[in-house]
Coordinates of C-alpha atoms and ligand atoms in Angstrom, one line a residue:
X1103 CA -9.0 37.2 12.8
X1104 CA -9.6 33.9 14.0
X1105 CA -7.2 31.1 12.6
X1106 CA -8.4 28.0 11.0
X1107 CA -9.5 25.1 12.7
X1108 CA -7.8 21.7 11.7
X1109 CA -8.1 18.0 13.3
X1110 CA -5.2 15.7 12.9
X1111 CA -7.1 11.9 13.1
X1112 CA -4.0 9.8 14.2
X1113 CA -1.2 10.5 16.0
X1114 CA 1.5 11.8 14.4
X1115 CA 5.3 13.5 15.2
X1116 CA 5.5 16.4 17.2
X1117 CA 7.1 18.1 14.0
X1118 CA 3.8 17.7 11.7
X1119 CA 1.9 19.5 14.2
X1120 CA 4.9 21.9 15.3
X1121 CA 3.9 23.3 11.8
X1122 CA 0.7 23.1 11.2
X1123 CA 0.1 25.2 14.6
X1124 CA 2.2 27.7 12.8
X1125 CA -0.8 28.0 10.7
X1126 CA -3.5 26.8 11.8
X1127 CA -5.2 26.4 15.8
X1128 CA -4.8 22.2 15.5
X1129 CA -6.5 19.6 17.5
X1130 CA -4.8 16.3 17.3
X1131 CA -5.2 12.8 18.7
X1132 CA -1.4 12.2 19.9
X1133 CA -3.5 9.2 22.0
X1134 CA -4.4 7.8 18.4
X1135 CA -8.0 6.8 19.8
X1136 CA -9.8 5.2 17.0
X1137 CA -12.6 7.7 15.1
X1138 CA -15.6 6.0 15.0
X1139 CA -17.6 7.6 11.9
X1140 CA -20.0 9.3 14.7
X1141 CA -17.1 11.0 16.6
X1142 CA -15.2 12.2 13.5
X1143 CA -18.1 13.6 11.9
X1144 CA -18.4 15.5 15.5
X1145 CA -14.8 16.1 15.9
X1146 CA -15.2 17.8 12.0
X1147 CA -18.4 20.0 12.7
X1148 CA -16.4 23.1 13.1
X1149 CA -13.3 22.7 11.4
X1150 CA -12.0 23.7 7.9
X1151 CA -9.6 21.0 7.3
X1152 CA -8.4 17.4 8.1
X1153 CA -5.3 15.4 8.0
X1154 CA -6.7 11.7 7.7
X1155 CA -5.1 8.6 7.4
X1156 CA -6.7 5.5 5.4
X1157 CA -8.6 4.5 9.0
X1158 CA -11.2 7.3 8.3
X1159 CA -13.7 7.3 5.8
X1160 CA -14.4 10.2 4.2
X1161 CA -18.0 10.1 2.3
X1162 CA -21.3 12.2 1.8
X1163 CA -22.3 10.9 4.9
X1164 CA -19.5 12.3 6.9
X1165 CA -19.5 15.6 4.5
X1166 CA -22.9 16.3 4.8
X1167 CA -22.4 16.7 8.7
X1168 CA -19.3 19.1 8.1
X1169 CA -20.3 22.2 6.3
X1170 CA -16.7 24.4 7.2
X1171 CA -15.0 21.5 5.8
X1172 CA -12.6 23.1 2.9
X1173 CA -10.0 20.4 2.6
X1174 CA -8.8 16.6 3.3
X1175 CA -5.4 15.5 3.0
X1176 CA -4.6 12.2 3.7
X1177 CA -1.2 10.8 4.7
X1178 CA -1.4 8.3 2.3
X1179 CA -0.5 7.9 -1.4
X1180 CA -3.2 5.7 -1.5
X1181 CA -6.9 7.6 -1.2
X1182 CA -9.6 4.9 -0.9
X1183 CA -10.9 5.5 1.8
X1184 CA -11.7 9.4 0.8
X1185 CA -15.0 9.3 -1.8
X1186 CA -14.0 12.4 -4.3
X1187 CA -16.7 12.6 -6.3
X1188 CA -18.3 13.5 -2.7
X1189 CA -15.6 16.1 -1.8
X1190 CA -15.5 17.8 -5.5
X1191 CA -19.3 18.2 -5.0
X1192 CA -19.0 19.6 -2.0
X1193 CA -16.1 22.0 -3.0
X1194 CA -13.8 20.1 -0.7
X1195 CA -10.1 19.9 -1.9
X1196 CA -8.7 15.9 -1.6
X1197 CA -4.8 15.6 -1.5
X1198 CA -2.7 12.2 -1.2
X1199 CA 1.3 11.8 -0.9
X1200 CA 2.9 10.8 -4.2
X1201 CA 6.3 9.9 -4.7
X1202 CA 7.8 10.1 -1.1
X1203 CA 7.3 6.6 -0.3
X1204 CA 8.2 5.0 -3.6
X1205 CA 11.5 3.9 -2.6
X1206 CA 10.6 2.7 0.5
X1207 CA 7.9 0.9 -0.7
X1208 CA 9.6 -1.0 -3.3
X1209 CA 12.3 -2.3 -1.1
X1210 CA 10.0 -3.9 1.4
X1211 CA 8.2 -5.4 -1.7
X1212 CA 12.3 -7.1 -2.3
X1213 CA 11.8 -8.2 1.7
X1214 CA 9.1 -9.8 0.7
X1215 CA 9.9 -11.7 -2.1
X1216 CA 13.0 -12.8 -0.1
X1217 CA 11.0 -13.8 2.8
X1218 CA 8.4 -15.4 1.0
X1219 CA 10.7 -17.4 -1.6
X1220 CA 13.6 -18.4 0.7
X1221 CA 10.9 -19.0 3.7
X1222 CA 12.9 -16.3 6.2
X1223 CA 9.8 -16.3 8.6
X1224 CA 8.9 -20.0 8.8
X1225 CA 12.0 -21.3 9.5
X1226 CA 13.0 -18.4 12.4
X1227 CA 9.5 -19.6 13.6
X1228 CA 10.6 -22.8 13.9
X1229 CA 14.2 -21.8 15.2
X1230 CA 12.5 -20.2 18.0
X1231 CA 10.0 -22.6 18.8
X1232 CA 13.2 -24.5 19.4
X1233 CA 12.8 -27.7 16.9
X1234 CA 16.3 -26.8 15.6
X1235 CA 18.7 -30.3 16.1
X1236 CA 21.3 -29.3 13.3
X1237 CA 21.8 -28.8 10.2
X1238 CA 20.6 -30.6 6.7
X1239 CA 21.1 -30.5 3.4
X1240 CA 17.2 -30.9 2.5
X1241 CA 16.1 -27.9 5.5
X1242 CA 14.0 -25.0 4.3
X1243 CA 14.2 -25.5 0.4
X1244 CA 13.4 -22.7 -0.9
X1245 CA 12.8 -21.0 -4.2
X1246 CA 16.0 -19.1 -6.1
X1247 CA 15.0 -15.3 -6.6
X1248 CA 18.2 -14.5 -8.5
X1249 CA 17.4 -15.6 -12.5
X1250 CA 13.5 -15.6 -11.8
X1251 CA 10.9 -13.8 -14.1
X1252 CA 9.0 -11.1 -12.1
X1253 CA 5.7 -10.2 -13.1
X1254 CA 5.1 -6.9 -12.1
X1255 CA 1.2 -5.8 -12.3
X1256 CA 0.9 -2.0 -12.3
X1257 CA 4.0 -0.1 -13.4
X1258 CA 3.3 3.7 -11.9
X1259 CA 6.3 4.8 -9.7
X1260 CA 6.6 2.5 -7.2
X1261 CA 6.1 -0.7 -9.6
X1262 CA 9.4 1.0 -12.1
X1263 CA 11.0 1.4 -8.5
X1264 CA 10.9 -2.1 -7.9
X1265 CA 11.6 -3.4 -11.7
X1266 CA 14.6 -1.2 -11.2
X1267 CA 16.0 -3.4 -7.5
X1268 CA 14.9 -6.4 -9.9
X1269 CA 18.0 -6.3 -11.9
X1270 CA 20.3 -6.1 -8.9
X1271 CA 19.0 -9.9 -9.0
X1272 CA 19.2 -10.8 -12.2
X1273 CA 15.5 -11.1 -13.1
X1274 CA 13.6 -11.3 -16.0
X1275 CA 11.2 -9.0 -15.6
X1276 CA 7.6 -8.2 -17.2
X1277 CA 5.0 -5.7 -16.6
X1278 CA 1.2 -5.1 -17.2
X1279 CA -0.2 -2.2 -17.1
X1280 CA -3.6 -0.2 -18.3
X1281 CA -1.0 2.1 -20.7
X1282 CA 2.1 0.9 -21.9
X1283 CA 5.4 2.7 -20.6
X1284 CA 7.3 5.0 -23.0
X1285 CA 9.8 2.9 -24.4
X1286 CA 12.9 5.0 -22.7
X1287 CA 11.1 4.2 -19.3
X1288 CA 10.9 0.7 -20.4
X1289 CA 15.0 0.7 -21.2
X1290 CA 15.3 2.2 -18.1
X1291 CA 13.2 -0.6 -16.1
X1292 CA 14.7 -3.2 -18.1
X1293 CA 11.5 -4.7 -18.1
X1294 CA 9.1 -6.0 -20.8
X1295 CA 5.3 -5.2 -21.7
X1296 CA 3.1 -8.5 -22.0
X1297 CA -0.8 -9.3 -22.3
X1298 CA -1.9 -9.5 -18.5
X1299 CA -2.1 -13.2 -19.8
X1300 CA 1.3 -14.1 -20.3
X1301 CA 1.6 -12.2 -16.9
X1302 CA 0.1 -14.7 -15.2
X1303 CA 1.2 -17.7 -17.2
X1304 CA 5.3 -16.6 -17.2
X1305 CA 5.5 -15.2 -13.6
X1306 CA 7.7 -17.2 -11.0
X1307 CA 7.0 -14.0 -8.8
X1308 CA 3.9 -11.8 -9.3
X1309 CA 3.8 -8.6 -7.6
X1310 CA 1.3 -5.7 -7.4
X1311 CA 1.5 -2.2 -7.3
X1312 CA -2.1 -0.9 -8.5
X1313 CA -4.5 1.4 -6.0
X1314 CA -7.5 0.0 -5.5
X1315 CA -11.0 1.3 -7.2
X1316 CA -14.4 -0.9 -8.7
X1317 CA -11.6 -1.3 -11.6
X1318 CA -8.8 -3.3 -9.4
X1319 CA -11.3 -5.0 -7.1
X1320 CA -10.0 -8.5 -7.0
X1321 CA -8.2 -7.7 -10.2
X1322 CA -6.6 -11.5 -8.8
X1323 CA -9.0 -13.8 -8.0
X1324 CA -9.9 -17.0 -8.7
X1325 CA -9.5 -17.2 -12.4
X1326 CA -6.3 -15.1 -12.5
X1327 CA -4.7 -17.3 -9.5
X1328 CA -5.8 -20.5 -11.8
X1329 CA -3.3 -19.1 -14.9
X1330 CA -0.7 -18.8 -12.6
X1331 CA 2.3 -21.5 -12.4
X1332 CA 2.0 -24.0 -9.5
X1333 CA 5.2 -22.9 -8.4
X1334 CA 4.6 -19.2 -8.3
X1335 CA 4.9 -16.6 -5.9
X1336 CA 1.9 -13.6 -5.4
X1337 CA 3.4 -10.6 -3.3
X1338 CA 1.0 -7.4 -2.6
X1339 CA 2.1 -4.4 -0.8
X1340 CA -0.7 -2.4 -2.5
X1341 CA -3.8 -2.8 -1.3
X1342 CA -6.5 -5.2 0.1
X1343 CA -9.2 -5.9 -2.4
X1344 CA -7.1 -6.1 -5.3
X1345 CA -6.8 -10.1 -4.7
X1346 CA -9.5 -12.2 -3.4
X1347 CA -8.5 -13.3 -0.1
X1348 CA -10.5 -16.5 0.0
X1349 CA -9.8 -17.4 -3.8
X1350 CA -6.2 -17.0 -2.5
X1351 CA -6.4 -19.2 0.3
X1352 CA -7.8 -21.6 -1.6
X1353 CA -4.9 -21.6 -4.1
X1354 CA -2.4 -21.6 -1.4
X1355 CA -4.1 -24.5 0.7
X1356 CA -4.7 -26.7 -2.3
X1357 CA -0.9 -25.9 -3.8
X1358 CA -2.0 -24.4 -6.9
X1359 CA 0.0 -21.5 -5.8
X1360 CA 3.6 -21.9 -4.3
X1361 CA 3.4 -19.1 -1.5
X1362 CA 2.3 -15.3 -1.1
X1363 CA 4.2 -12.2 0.7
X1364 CA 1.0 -10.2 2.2
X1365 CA 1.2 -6.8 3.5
X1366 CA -2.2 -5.6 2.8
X1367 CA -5.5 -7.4 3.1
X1368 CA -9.6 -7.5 2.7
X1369 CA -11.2 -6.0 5.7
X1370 CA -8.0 -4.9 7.4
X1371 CA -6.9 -5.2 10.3
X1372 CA -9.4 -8.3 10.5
X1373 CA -7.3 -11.0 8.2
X1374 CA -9.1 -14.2 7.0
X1375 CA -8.4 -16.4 9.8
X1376 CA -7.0 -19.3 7.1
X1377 CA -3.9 -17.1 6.1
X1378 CA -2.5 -17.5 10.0
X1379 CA -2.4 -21.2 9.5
X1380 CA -0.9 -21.1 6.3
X1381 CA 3.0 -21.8 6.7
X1382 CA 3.6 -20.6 2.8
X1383 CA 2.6 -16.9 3.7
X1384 CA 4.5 -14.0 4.8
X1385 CA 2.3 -11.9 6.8
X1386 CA 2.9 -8.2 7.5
X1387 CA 0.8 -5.2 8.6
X1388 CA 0.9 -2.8 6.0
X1389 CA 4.2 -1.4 6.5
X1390 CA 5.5 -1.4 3.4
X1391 CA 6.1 2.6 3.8
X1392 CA 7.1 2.1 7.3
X1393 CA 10.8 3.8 7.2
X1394 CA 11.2 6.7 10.1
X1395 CA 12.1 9.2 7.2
X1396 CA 9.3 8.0 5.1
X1397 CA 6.4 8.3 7.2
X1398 CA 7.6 11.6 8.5
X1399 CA 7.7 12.5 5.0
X1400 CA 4.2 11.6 4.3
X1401 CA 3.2 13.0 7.2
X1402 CA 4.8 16.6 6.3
X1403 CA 4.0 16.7 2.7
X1404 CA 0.2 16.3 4.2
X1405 CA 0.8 18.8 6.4
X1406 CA 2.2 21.0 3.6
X1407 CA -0.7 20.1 1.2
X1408 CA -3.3 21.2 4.2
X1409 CA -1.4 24.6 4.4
X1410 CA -1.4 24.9 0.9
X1411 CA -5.2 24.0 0.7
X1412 CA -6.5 26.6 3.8
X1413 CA -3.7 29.6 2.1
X1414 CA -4.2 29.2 -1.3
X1415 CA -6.2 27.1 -2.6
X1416 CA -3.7 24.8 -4.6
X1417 CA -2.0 22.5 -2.9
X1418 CA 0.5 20.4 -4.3
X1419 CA -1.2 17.0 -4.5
X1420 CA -4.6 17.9 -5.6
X1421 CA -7.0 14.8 -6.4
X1422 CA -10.2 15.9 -7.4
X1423 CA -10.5 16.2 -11.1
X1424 CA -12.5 19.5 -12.1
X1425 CA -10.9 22.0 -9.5
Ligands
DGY2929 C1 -0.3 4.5 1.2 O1 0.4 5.5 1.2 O2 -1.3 4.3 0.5 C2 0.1 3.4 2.2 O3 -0.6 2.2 2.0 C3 0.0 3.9 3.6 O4 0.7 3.0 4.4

């Protein structure tokens, strides 16, 4: 009996597709050449299932072209780019990788608080760029993080994750949320629940931690930026869309807003050209997961949620709603 057929998008380690070939005949891209929508709905025409990363869009466009298709797990906790109303029409099983990159996660969001608020990035810049003459009492004044309140906007795992490092600093910290937290998970965050108002309005450091949907989509923009204190501080290591790039520019230029740690952005990897002449930005490239152990983590638990799709039908992570 012929084994299934599987295509691995992006490169990945040599141990993801060590097991899936126990399994499965695999094709993979080890040279990580970009899928353009035309040559993954070619490179998909006779397989049963994918392992995709956010750089492929997975819609009724692509599905309609893919009729062997039976499942699509993403190496991502994150599943935006996968349309599931599409897939659970189609019968196709969507999976994602919750939990093994909270921790990682969360500590990058503390690297980039501390980055952003003590200005760790401009002032190496400047080191290098060799316009250091000595030192001075009035050089890089930066913003204390110990004793700040943190606002923390979406309080699933990775949000209570980073509420939790928050006390190792001292902070104050409040949280919005769609549902209130239990009050033992509360205890256990140390952190209070507030109107998304008083979010805005109390926050020295605002942080988010939502996936993005219609519902998040520049869930910060213009008008949320505007409630914020002058001297504030937005980080996001979630996703691009949830804030308003240009409304945050805007904020940013015009010092309504102190500074902002950016891993994520609109229209990635295409940044609005303003944020790289910004000097009160941090700017990463979406690597808040990006621990060796973490992303070969994410990359096996989507391996294991592919065999579990092709074997049995239920794997672990299972997205789509009515299967
Ligand atoms: C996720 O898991 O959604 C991350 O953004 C991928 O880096």
């Amino acid at each position: 009996m012929s084994r299934p057929r599987v295509l691995v998008t992006r490169e990945v380690f040599q141990e993801t597709l060590d097991y899936l070939a126990r399994y499965f005949d695999v094709t993979p891209n080890q040279a990580d050449t970009p899928m353009s929508p035309v040559a993954l709905a070619q490179a998909l025409a006779d397989k049963e299932g994918a392992l995709t990363t956010l750089s492929e869009r997975v819609d009724a466009a692509l599905l309609a072209q893919c009729p062997k298709l039976k499942a699509v797990c993403n190496i991502a906790v994150g599943f935006n780019n996968i349309d599931l109303k599409a897939c659970t029409e189609r019968g196709v099983l969507a999976t994602n990788t919750p939990g093994v990159l909270d921790a990682s996660t969360a500590d990058f969001t503390l690297a980039l608080i501390l980055a952003t608020a003590r200005r760790v990035t401009e002032s190496e810049a400047w080191l290098r760029a060799g316009q250091w003459s000595g030192w001075k009492l009035k050089q890089f004044l930066g913003t204390d993080v110990h004793h700040a309140t943190l606002g923390i906007l979406g309080m699933g795992r990775i949000g209570q994750a980073v509420a939790r490092r928050a006390r190792g600093f001292d902070m104050t910290v409040l949280y919005h949320n769609t549902r209130r937290l239990s009050a033992e998970v509360e205890k256990s965050c140390h952190a209070a629940y507030v109107s998304m108002d008083e979010l805005l309005a109390r926050a020295d450091i605002l942080t988010l931690h939502m996936p993005y949907s219609p519902a998040t989509h520049h869930i910060i923009g213009a008008k949320e930026l505007a409630r914020m204190k002058s001297t504030a501080i937005l980080i996001n290591a979630a996703r691009g869309g949830v804030v308003d790039d240009a409304a945050l520019v805007e904020a940013l230029k015009r010092g309504t807003l102190a500074a902002a740690g950016l891993d994520v952005f609109e229209n990635e990897p295409t940044l609005n050209p303003e944020f790289l002449k910004l000097k009160n930005v941090v700017l990463t490239p979406h690597i808040a997961s990006s621990t060796e152990a973490t992303r070969r983590k994410m990359a096996l638990t989507a391996a294991e949620n592919l065999v579990a799709a092709l074997t049995t039908g239920k794997p672990p992570n299972l997205l789509n709603p009515t299967f």
